[in-house]
PDB file of C-alpha atoms in Angstrom:
ATOM      1  CA  MET A   7     115.615 115.663  86.004  1.00 48.00           C
ATOM      2  CA  LEU A   8     115.035 118.029  83.153  1.00 49.00           C
ATOM      3  CA  LEU A   9     114.642 115.154  80.710  1.00 51.00           C
ATOM      4  CA  LEU A  10     111.952 113.578  83.098  1.00 51.00           C
ATOM      5  CA  LEU A  11     110.006 116.877  83.015  1.00 50.00           C
ATOM      6  CA  LEU A  12     110.290 117.085  79.294  1.00 51.00           C
ATOM      7  CA  LEU A  13     108.782 113.537  78.976  1.00 52.00           C
ATOM      8  CA  SER A  14     106.081 114.439  81.425  1.00 56.00           C
ATOM      9  CA  LEU A  15     105.069 117.497  79.316  1.00 51.00           C
ATOM     10  CA  ILE A  16     105.022 115.565  76.150  1.00 50.00           C
ATOM     11  CA  HIS A  17     102.787 112.849  77.797  1.00 53.00           C
ATOM     12  CA  GLU A  18     100.336 115.400  79.079  1.00 51.00           C
ATOM     13  CA  LEU A  19     100.181 117.236  75.713  1.00 49.00           C
ATOM     14  CA  GLU A  20      99.585 113.988  73.918  1.00 51.00           C
ATOM     15  CA  HIS A  21      97.022 112.911  76.461  1.00 49.00           C
ATOM     16  CA  GLN A  22      95.048 116.138  76.022  1.00 48.00           C
ATOM     17  CA  HIS A  23      95.209 115.883  72.192  1.00 48.00           C
ATOM     18  CA  THR A  24      93.986 112.313  72.199  1.00 46.00           C
ATOM     19  CA  ASN A  25      91.084 113.017  74.458  1.00 44.00           C
ATOM     20  CA  THR A  26      89.879 116.192  72.987  1.00 40.00           C
ATOM     21  CA  HIS A  27      90.586 115.641  69.382  1.00 38.00           C
ATOM     22  CA  ARG A  28      91.937 119.103  69.058  1.00 41.00           C
ATOM     23  CA  TYR A  29      95.241 121.003  69.645  1.00 39.00           C
ATOM     24  CA  SER A  30      95.114 121.664  73.306  1.00 39.00           C
ATOM     25  CA  ARG A  31      98.040 122.932  75.426  1.00 41.00           C
ATOM     26  CA  CYS A  32      99.103 122.500  78.928  1.00 44.00           C
ATOM     27  CA  ARG A  33      98.815 125.784  80.891  1.00 46.00           C
ATOM     28  CA  PHE A  34     101.814 127.004  82.767  1.00 42.00           C
ATOM     29  CA  SER A  35     102.359 130.042  85.190  1.00 43.00           C
ATOM     30  CA  SER A  36     105.156 132.593  84.915  1.00 41.00           C
ATOM     31  CA  SER A  37     106.836 130.463  87.648  1.00 49.00           C
ATOM     32  CA  ASN A  38     107.926 128.104  84.854  1.00 71.00           C
ATOM     33  CA  ASP A  39     110.206 130.629  83.173  1.00 74.00           C
ATOM     34  CA  ASP A  40     113.246 128.785  84.443  1.00 80.00           C
ATOM     35  CA  THR A  41     112.015 125.450  83.075  1.00 84.00           C
ATOM     36  CA  LEU A  42     111.379 127.124  79.559  1.00 88.00           C
ATOM     37  CA  GLU A  43     114.834 128.632  79.470  1.00 88.00           C
ATOM     38  CA  GLU A  44     116.355 125.398  80.440  1.00 87.00           C
ATOM     39  CA  LEU A  45     114.436 123.618  77.649  1.00 88.00           C
ATOM     40  CA  VAL A  46     115.582 126.201  75.055  1.00 90.00           C
ATOM     41  CA  ARG A  47     119.249 125.982  76.183  1.00 88.00           C
ATOM     42  CA  GLY A  48     119.093 122.181  76.088  1.00 88.00           C
ATOM     43  CA  LEU A  49     117.482 122.173  72.611  1.00 89.00           C
ATOM     44  CA  GLU A  50     119.952 124.685  71.312  1.00 87.00           C
ATOM     45  CA  SER A  51     123.079 122.936  72.698  1.00 85.00           C
ATOM     46  CA  GLY A  52     121.882 119.467  71.651  1.00 82.00           C
ATOM     47  CA  HIS A  53     121.685 118.170  75.207  1.00 84.00           C
ATOM     48  CA  LEU A  54     118.009 117.591  74.845  1.00 85.00           C
ATOM     49  CA  PRO A  55     116.380 115.500  71.926  1.00 86.00           C
ATOM     50  CA  HIS A  56     115.519 117.695  69.009  1.00 88.00           C
ATOM     51  CA  ASP A  57     112.324 115.681  68.188  1.00 86.00           C
ATOM     52  CA  ILE A  58     110.373 115.989  71.346  1.00 87.00           C
ATOM     53  CA  THR A  59     111.724 119.086  73.091  1.00 89.00           C
ATOM     54  CA  PRO A  60     110.036 121.426  70.660  1.00 91.00           C
ATOM     55  CA  LEU A  61     106.684 119.704  71.427  1.00 88.00           C
ATOM     56  CA  ALA A  62     107.307 120.543  75.152  1.00 88.00           C
ATOM     57  CA  LEU A  63     107.810 124.132  74.278  1.00 90.00           C
ATOM     58  CA  VAL A  64     104.379 124.137  72.655  1.00 89.00           C
ATOM     59  CA  SER A  65     103.010 123.417  76.087  1.00 85.00           C
ATOM     60  CA  PHE A  66     103.971 126.881  77.132  1.00 88.00           C
ATOM     61  CA  GLY A  67     101.591 128.624  74.843  1.00 86.00           C
ATOM     62  CA  ALA A  68     102.559 132.007  73.532  1.00 88.00           C
ATOM     63  CA  ARG A  69     105.885 132.057  75.347  1.00 90.00           C
ATOM     64  CA  GLY A  70     106.701 128.627  73.887  1.00 90.00           C
ATOM     65  CA  LEU A  71     105.765 129.798  70.473  1.00 91.00           C
ATOM     66  CA  ASP A  72     108.116 132.766  70.976  1.00 92.00           C
ATOM     67  CA  ALA A  73     110.869 130.467  71.840  1.00 92.00           C
ATOM     68  CA  LEU A  74     110.284 128.222  68.785  1.00 93.00           C
ATOM     69  CA  THR A  75     110.264 131.250  66.530  1.00 91.00           C
ATOM     70  CA  LYS A  76     113.533 132.549  67.774  1.00 91.00           C
ATOM     71  CA  ILE A  77     115.251 129.234  67.420  1.00 92.00           C
ATOM     72  CA  ALA A  78     113.762 128.620  63.985  1.00 90.00           C
ATOM     73  CA  VAL A  79     114.827 132.033  62.417  1.00 86.00           C
ATOM     74  CA  SER A  80     118.298 131.867  64.128  1.00 83.00           C
ATOM     75  CA  ASN A  81     121.205 130.475  62.142  1.00 77.00           C
ATOM     76  CA  ALA A  82     122.864 129.597  65.350  1.00 79.00           C
ATOM     77  CA  ALA A  83     120.883 126.393  65.784  1.00 85.00           C
ATOM     78  CA  SER A  84     121.423 123.275  63.592  1.00 89.00           C
ATOM     79  CA  SER A  85     119.102 122.777  60.615  1.00 90.00           C
ATOM     80  CA  THR A  86     117.762 119.627  62.335  1.00 92.00           C
ATOM     81  CA  VAL A  87     116.746 121.585  65.447  1.00 93.00           C
ATOM     82  CA  ARG A  88     115.149 124.307  63.314  1.00 93.00           C
ATOM     83  CA  VAL A  89     113.229 121.781  61.201  1.00 94.00           C
ATOM     84  CA  SER A  90     111.883 120.260  64.370  1.00 94.00           C
ATOM     85  CA  CYS A  91     110.779 123.734  65.797  1.00 94.00           C
ATOM     86  CA  VAL A  92     108.951 124.497  62.521  1.00 95.00           C
ATOM     87  CA  VAL A  93     107.212 121.104  62.522  1.00 95.00           C
ATOM     88  CA  ALA A  94     106.100 121.701  66.207  1.00 94.00           C
ATOM     89  CA  MET A  95     104.524 124.949  65.301  1.00 94.00           C
ATOM     90  CA  ARG A  96     101.707 122.933  63.690  1.00 91.00           C
ATOM     91  CA  ARG A  97     100.659 121.802  67.306  1.00 89.00           C
ATOM     92  CA  VAL A  98     100.358 125.371  68.594  1.00 88.00           C
ATOM     93  CA  ASP A  99      96.830 126.109  69.814  1.00 85.00           C
ATOM     94  CA  ILE A 100      95.926 128.836  67.438  1.00 82.00           C
ATOM     95  CA  VAL A 101      92.106 128.419  67.829  1.00 76.00           C
ATOM     96  CA  ASP A 102      91.445 128.698  71.546  1.00 79.00           C
ATOM     97  CA  ASP A 103      94.558 130.388  72.943  1.00 77.00           C
ATOM     98  CA  THR A 104      93.702 134.116  72.631  1.00 77.00           C
ATOM     99  CA  SER A 105      97.291 135.066  73.630  1.00 80.00           C
ATOM    100  CA  ILE A 106      98.597 133.741  70.299  1.00 85.00           C
ATOM    101  CA  ASP A 107      98.201 135.760  67.157  1.00 86.00           C
ATOM    102  CA  PRO A 108      97.760 133.427  64.176  1.00 87.00           C
ATOM    103  CA  SER A 109      98.706 136.139  61.716  1.00 88.00           C
ATOM    104  CA  GLU A 110     102.099 136.587  63.400  1.00 89.00           C
ATOM    105  CA  LEU A 111     102.746 132.876  63.202  1.00 89.00           C
ATOM    106  CA  VAL A 112     101.797 132.794  59.608  1.00 91.00           C
ATOM    107  CA  ARG A 113     104.188 135.754  58.877  1.00 91.00           C
ATOM    108  CA  VAL A 114     107.031 133.787  60.550  1.00 91.00           C
ATOM    109  CA  LEU A 115     106.366 130.713  58.469  1.00 93.00           C
ATOM    110  CA  GLN A 116     106.221 132.766  55.265  1.00 93.00           C
ATOM    111  CA  ARG A 117     109.495 134.399  56.111  1.00 91.00           C
ATOM    112  CA  LEU A 118     111.096 131.148  56.651  1.00 91.00           C
ATOM    113  CA  ALA A 119     109.654 129.652  53.498  1.00 92.00           C
ATOM    114  CA  ARG A 120     110.943 132.583  51.360  1.00 89.00           C
ATOM    115  CA  ASP A 121     114.349 133.036  52.985  1.00 82.00           C
ATOM    116  CA  ASP A 122     116.992 131.971  50.479  1.00 78.00           C
ATOM    117  CA  VAL A 123     119.661 131.768  53.168  1.00 74.00           C
ATOM    118  CA  THR A 124     117.516 129.280  55.176  1.00 79.00           C
ATOM    119  CA  CYS A 125     118.296 125.641  54.319  1.00 88.00           C
ATOM    120  CA  PRO A 126     115.867 123.940  51.984  1.00 91.00           C
ATOM    121  CA  ARG A 127     114.535 121.517  54.573  1.00 93.00           C
ATOM    122  CA  VAL A 128     113.405 124.358  56.797  1.00 93.00           C
ATOM    123  CA  ARG A 129     111.826 126.153  53.906  1.00 94.00           C
ATOM    124  CA  ALA A 130     109.916 122.991  53.007  1.00 95.00           C
ATOM    125  CA  GLU A 131     108.674 122.346  56.439  1.00 95.00           C
ATOM    126  CA  ALA A 132     107.554 125.905  56.806  1.00 95.00           C
ATOM    127  CA  LEU A 133     105.423 125.539  53.776  1.00 95.00           C
ATOM    128  CA  ARG A 134     103.896 122.302  55.086  1.00 96.00           C
ATOM    129  CA  SER A 135     103.281 123.958  58.490  1.00 95.00           C
ATOM    130  CA  LEU A 136     101.634 126.914  56.826  1.00 94.00           C
ATOM    131  CA  CYS A 137      99.205 124.665  54.988  1.00 94.00           C
ATOM    132  CA  SER A 138      98.451 122.612  58.202  1.00 92.00           C
ATOM    133  CA  ILE A 139      97.629 125.873  60.019  1.00 91.00           C
ATOM    134  CA  ALA A 140      95.499 127.232  57.273  1.00 90.00           C
ATOM    135  CA  ARG A 141      93.489 123.938  57.052  1.00 89.00           C
ATOM    136  CA  ARG A 142      92.921 123.991  60.825  1.00 87.00           C
ATOM    137  CA  LEU A 143      91.756 127.756  60.751  1.00 85.00           C
ATOM    138  CA  ALA A 144      89.377 126.918  57.927  1.00 85.00           C
ATOM    139  CA  MET A 145      87.882 123.919  59.783  1.00 84.00           C
ATOM    140  CA  ASN A 146      87.186 126.373  62.735  1.00 81.00           C
ATOM    141  CA  SER A 147      85.929 129.115  60.437  1.00 76.00           C
ATOM    142  CA  ALA A 148      88.566 131.541  61.674  1.00 74.00           C
ATOM    143  CA  ASN A 149      89.059 134.667  59.701  1.00 78.00           C
ATOM    144  CA  VAL A 150      92.780 135.156  59.210  1.00 80.00           C
ATOM    145  CA  PRO A 151      93.366 136.677  55.850  1.00 80.00           C
ATOM    146  CA  LEU A 152      97.081 135.766  55.548  1.00 77.00           C
ATOM    147  CA  ALA A 153      96.142 132.096  56.389  1.00 80.00           C
ATOM    148  CA  ASN A 154      93.017 131.644  54.272  1.00 87.00           C
ATOM    149  CA  ILE A 155      93.221 128.799  51.684  1.00 90.00           C
ATOM    150  CA  GLU A 156      93.398 131.059  48.655  1.00 92.00           C
ATOM    151  CA  SER A 157      96.260 133.063  50.115  1.00 92.00           C
ATOM    152  CA  VAL A 158      98.223 129.835  50.912  1.00 93.00           C
ATOM    153  CA  ILE A 159      97.589 128.550  47.284  1.00 94.00           C
ATOM    154  CA  GLU A 160      99.076 131.730  45.900  1.00 95.00           C
ATOM    155  CA  PHE A 161     101.993 131.632  48.265  1.00 95.00           C
ATOM    156  CA  ALA A 162     102.700 128.026  47.532  1.00 95.00           C
ATOM    157  CA  ARG A 163     102.546 128.634  43.807  1.00 95.00           C
ATOM    158  CA  ASP A 164     105.047 131.583  44.153  1.00 94.00           C
ATOM    159  CA  CYS A 165     107.332 129.436  46.276  1.00 93.00           C
ATOM    160  CA  PHE A 166     107.255 126.708  43.625  1.00 94.00           C
ATOM    161  CA  LEU A 167     108.104 129.100  40.878  1.00 93.00           C
ATOM    162  CA  ARG A 168     110.930 130.711  42.939  1.00 89.00           C
ATOM    163  CA  ASP A 169     112.336 127.323  44.145  1.00 85.00           C
ATOM    164  CA  ARG A 170     111.493 124.805  41.421  1.00 79.00           C
ATOM    165  CA  ASP A 171     115.273 123.887  41.097  1.00 80.00           C
ATOM    166  CA  VAL A 172     115.352 122.982  44.812  1.00 88.00           C
ATOM    167  CA  LYS A 173     113.638 119.662  44.893  1.00 90.00           C
ATOM    168  CA  ILE A 174     112.545 119.384  48.456  1.00 93.00           C
ATOM    169  CA  VAL A 175     110.925 122.780  48.389  1.00 93.00           C
ATOM    170  CA  ARG A 176     109.463 122.303  44.948  1.00 93.00           C
ATOM    171  CA  ASP A 177     107.784 119.002  46.032  1.00 93.00           C
ATOM    172  CA  ALA A 178     106.614 120.637  49.381  1.00 95.00           C
ATOM    173  CA  ALA A 179     104.894 123.402  47.317  1.00 95.00           C
ATOM    174  CA  VAL A 180     103.301 120.857  45.089  1.00 95.00           C
ATOM    175  CA  ARG A 181     101.987 118.912  48.067  1.00 95.00           C
ATOM    176  CA  VAL A 182     100.462 122.045  49.512  1.00 95.00           C
ATOM    177  CA  LEU A 183      98.667 122.688  46.306  1.00 96.00           C
ATOM    178  CA  GLU A 184      97.427 119.217  46.218  1.00 95.00           C
ATOM    179  CA  ARG A 185      96.123 119.408  49.795  1.00 93.00           C
ATOM    180  CA  CYS A 186      94.398 122.845  49.192  1.00 92.00           C
ATOM    181  CA  GLY A 187      91.244 121.130  47.558  1.00 90.00           C
ATOM    182  CA  ALA A 188      89.958 121.730  43.973  1.00 91.00           C
ATOM    183  CA  SER A 189      91.316 125.321  43.840  1.00 93.00           C
ATOM    184  CA  GLY A 190      94.955 124.184  44.738  1.00 94.00           C
ATOM    185  CA  GLN A 191      94.862 121.355  42.357  1.00 94.00           C
ATOM    186  CA  LEU A 192      93.602 123.621  39.534  1.00 94.00           C
ATOM    187  CA  LYS A 193      96.503 125.850  40.050  1.00 95.00           C
ATOM    188  CA  LEU A 194      98.865 122.849  39.833  1.00 95.00           C
ATOM    189  CA  VAL A 195      97.029 121.682  36.624  1.00 95.00           C
ATOM    190  CA  GLU A 196      97.735 125.024  35.131  1.00 95.00           C
ATOM    191  CA  LEU A 197     101.304 124.767  35.902  1.00 95.00           C
ATOM    192  CA  ILE A 198     101.538 121.276  34.469  1.00 95.00           C
ATOM    193  CA  LEU A 199      99.703 122.161  31.133  1.00 93.00           C
ATOM    194  CA  ARG A 200      99.752 125.836  30.553  1.00 92.00           C
ATOM    195  CA  HIS A 201     102.891 127.446  31.843  1.00 95.00           C
ATOM    196  CA  GLU A 202     105.089 128.843  29.142  1.00 94.00           C
ATOM    197  CA  SER A 203     108.295 127.381  30.708  1.00 95.00           C
ATOM    198  CA  ALA A 204     108.882 123.741  29.841  1.00 95.00           C
ATOM    199  CA  ASN A 205     111.208 123.566  33.035  1.00 94.00           C
ATOM    200  CA  VAL A 206     108.125 124.638  35.233  1.00 95.00           C
ATOM    201  CA  ARG A 207     105.845 122.118  33.431  1.00 96.00           C
ATOM    202  CA  ALA A 208     108.400 119.300  34.002  1.00 95.00           C
ATOM    203  CA  CYS A 209     109.094 120.296  37.611  1.00 94.00           C
ATOM    204  CA  ALA A 210     105.406 120.301  38.461  1.00 95.00           C
ATOM    205  CA  ILE A 211     104.863 116.920  36.939  1.00 95.00           C
ATOM    206  CA  ARG A 212     107.826 115.478  38.899  1.00 93.00           C
ATOM    207  CA  GLY A 213     106.280 116.699  42.165  1.00 92.00           C
ATOM    208  CA  THR A 214     102.704 115.615  41.648  1.00 94.00           C
ATOM    209  CA  SER A 215     101.022 112.484  43.021  1.00 92.00           C
ATOM    210  CA  LYS A 216      97.311 113.502  42.529  1.00 90.00           C
ATOM    211  CA  CYS A 217      96.814 115.477  39.270  1.00 90.00           C
ATOM    212  CA  LEU A 218      97.248 112.271  37.153  1.00 90.00           C
ATOM    213  CA  ALA A 219      95.126 112.952  34.012  1.00 87.00           C
ATOM    214  CA  PRO A 220      97.088 115.957  33.031  1.00 91.00           C
ATOM    215  CA  VAL A 221     100.340 114.042  33.334  1.00 92.00           C
ATOM    216  CA  ILE A 222      99.024 111.663  30.649  1.00 88.00           C
ATOM    217  CA  LEU A 223      98.342 114.607  28.251  1.00 88.00           C
ATOM    218  CA  CYS A 224     101.996 115.679  28.737  1.00 91.00           C
ATOM    219  CA  LEU A 225     103.241 112.498  27.276  1.00 89.00           C
ATOM    220  CA  ALA A 226     102.506 114.322  23.997  1.00 86.00           C
ATOM    221  CA  ASP A 227     103.934 117.575  25.057  1.00 89.00           C
ATOM    222  CA  ARG A 228     106.004 119.529  22.396  1.00 87.00           C
ATOM    223  CA  ASN A 229     109.012 119.501  24.676  1.00 91.00           C
ATOM    224  CA  ARG A 230     111.070 116.396  25.201  1.00 89.00           C
ATOM    225  CA  SER A 231     111.996 117.060  28.799  1.00 92.00           C
ATOM    226  CA  VAL A 232     108.165 117.404  29.712  1.00 93.00           C
ATOM    227  CA  ARG A 233     107.508 114.138  27.896  1.00 91.00           C
ATOM    228  CA  ARG A 234     110.239 112.427  29.822  1.00 92.00           C
ATOM    229  CA  ALA A 235     109.020 113.901  33.161  1.00 94.00           C
ATOM    230  CA  ALA A 236     105.489 112.622  32.473  1.00 94.00           C
ATOM    231  CA  ALA A 237     106.879 109.178  31.677  1.00 93.00           C
ATOM    232  CA  GLY A 238     108.923 109.274  34.907  1.00 94.00           C
ATOM    233  CA  CYS A 239     105.802 110.371  36.842  1.00 94.00           C
ATOM    234  CA  VAL A 240     103.909 107.250  35.496  1.00 93.00           C
ATOM    235  CA  GLU A 241     106.702 104.924  36.285  1.00 92.00           C
ATOM    236  CA  ARG A 242     107.066 106.504  39.857  1.00 92.00           C
ATOM    237  CA  LEU A 243     103.539 106.218  40.791  1.00 92.00           C
ATOM    238  CA  GLY A 244     102.777 103.084  38.896  1.00 90.00           C
ATOM    239  CA  TRP A 245     101.073 102.786  35.484  1.00 83.00           C
ATOM    240  CA  LYS A 246      98.256 100.770  36.869  1.00 86.00           C
ATOM    241  CA  ARG A 247      97.175 103.690  39.172  1.00 89.00           C
ATOM    242  CA  PHE A 248      97.053 105.916  36.046  1.00 88.00           C
ATOM    243  CA  ALA A 249      95.011 103.291  34.223  1.00 86.00           C
ATOM    244  CA  ASP A 250      92.497 103.042  37.057  1.00 87.00           C
ATOM    245  CA  VAL A 251      92.039 106.788  37.008  1.00 82.00           C
ATOM    246  CA  LEU A 252      91.645 107.050  33.220  1.00 80.00           C
ATOM    247  CA  ARG A 253      89.145 104.238  33.081  1.00 82.00           C
ATOM    248  CA  LYS A 254      86.842 106.376  35.273  1.00 83.00           C
ATOM    249  CA  ARG A 255      86.945 109.294  32.866  1.00 82.00           C
ATOM    250  CA  PRO A 256      83.850 109.990  30.621  1.00 84.00           C
ATOM    251  CA  ARG A 257      83.829 108.127  27.370  1.00 81.00           C
ATOM    252  CA  VAL A 258      84.670 111.233  25.267  1.00 80.00           C
ATOM    253  CA  GLN A 259      87.588 112.072  27.350  1.00 80.00           C
ATOM    254  CA  ARG A 260      88.791 108.486  27.315  1.00 80.00           C
ATOM    255  CA  SER A 261      88.597 108.376  23.566  1.00 82.00           C
ATOM    256  CA  ALA A 262      90.532 111.496  23.162  1.00 80.00           C
ATOM    257  CA  LEU A 263      93.192 110.135  25.620  1.00 78.00           C
ATOM    258  CA  ILE A 264      93.462 106.809  23.638  1.00 80.00           C
ATOM    259  CA  SER A 265      94.007 108.820  20.351  1.00 82.00           C
ATOM    260  CA  SER A 266      96.736 110.893  22.040  1.00 79.00           C
ATOM    261  CA  LEU A 267      98.384 107.806  23.375  1.00 82.00           C
ATOM    262  CA  ARG A 268      98.339 106.135  19.952  1.00 82.00           C
ATOM    263  CA  GLU A 269     100.076 109.327  18.547  1.00 79.00           C
ATOM    264  CA  VAL A 270     102.757 109.081  21.154  1.00 80.00           C
ATOM    265  CA  ARG A 271     103.331 105.351  20.769  1.00 68.00           C
ATOM    266  CA  GLY A 272     103.704 105.731  16.961  1.00 66.00           C
ATOM    267  CA  CYS A 273     105.592 108.969  16.625  1.00 65.00           C
ATOM    268  CA  ASP A 274     107.706 109.688  19.772  1.00 59.00           C
ATOM    269  CA  ASP A 275     111.330 108.941  19.324  1.00 64.00           C
ATOM    270  CA  ASP A 276     111.872 108.376  23.177  1.00 72.00           C
ATOM    271  CA  GLY A 277     111.735 104.660  23.979  1.00 83.00           C
ATOM    272  CA  VAL A 278     110.704 105.271  27.602  1.00 84.00           C
ATOM    273  CA  VAL A 279     107.775 107.520  26.668  1.00 88.00           C
ATOM    274  CA  LYS A 280     106.614 105.120  23.969  1.00 86.00           C
ATOM    275  CA  ASP A 281     106.703 102.222  26.462  1.00 88.00           C
ATOM    276  CA  VAL A 282     104.698 104.109  28.960  1.00 88.00           C
ATOM    277  CA  ALA A 283     102.170 105.087  26.320  1.00 87.00           C
ATOM    278  CA  ARG A 284     101.908 101.423  25.098  1.00 86.00           C
ATOM    279  CA  ARG A 285     101.216 100.080  28.600  1.00 86.00           C
ATOM    280  CA  LEU A 286      98.578 102.715  29.267  1.00 86.00           C
ATOM    281  CA  LEU A 287      96.977 102.192  25.927  1.00 83.00           C
ATOM    282  CA  SER A 288      96.835  98.414  26.540  1.00 83.00           C
ATOM    283  CA  ALA A 289      95.083  99.006  29.884  1.00 77.00           C
ATOM    284  CA  LEU A 290      92.675 101.472  28.477  1.00 71.00           C
ATOM    285  CA  VAL A 291      91.464  99.378  25.417  1.00 66.00           C
ATOM    286  CA  GLU A 292      91.405  95.882  27.138  1.00 60.00           C
TER     287      GLU A 292
END
């Protein structure tokens, strides 16, 4: 019976979202406390599906968010359940539901993203959820200082520098920077090209999928590990994609890149890097 109710709640939530093109919620009275508690118990025990039960909790507004938060920050639940709760937080109605404080939700997500005890998957999803919430608030011109885009950019950068050796968190931080528009991508470019640590530059390169031109410059980086990371990024995303981007650069920039690639092809002692430079150079001068 509870599973049927769960499916009904999910269907109604999805129906409202489809028809209004915004994050709506089903409204329940206090008489549904028993149902809320049963959903929480079923989720924590594993008797209810971890992928859709958190979405049903979203339907309860502030009370549902409180339940999601308690499960997410608790080490009692499995990491899979906690990840699902953090992901479901992106669906909370932080725009129209005045009973929900967006600042408090942001603080919860920041806590989860920073917590070294929390498993990396939860930390990574907390970062992604934070970015999603900030973008929704920006679209609705909501003034929440903790969740404005610039604050999220700085937070993601700090998380990247703290967790650059944890791949899933590092890559999530890079994705957040890439999704935060020109300001976020500029921060990422600075990490790729200007940071004093070769490890930081290499990690930023390994995570990016949008800041492609700076990666080409890093084929000529003074550090071997950075050059290898740049070559690996080209191979991961496809050298043709890089060539297409570089063909669209202004002539002066393209000429400078060609000169740099020629130096790499002729001088670098790393066969992988030289091969990548050769292929890109062929594409640029053809």
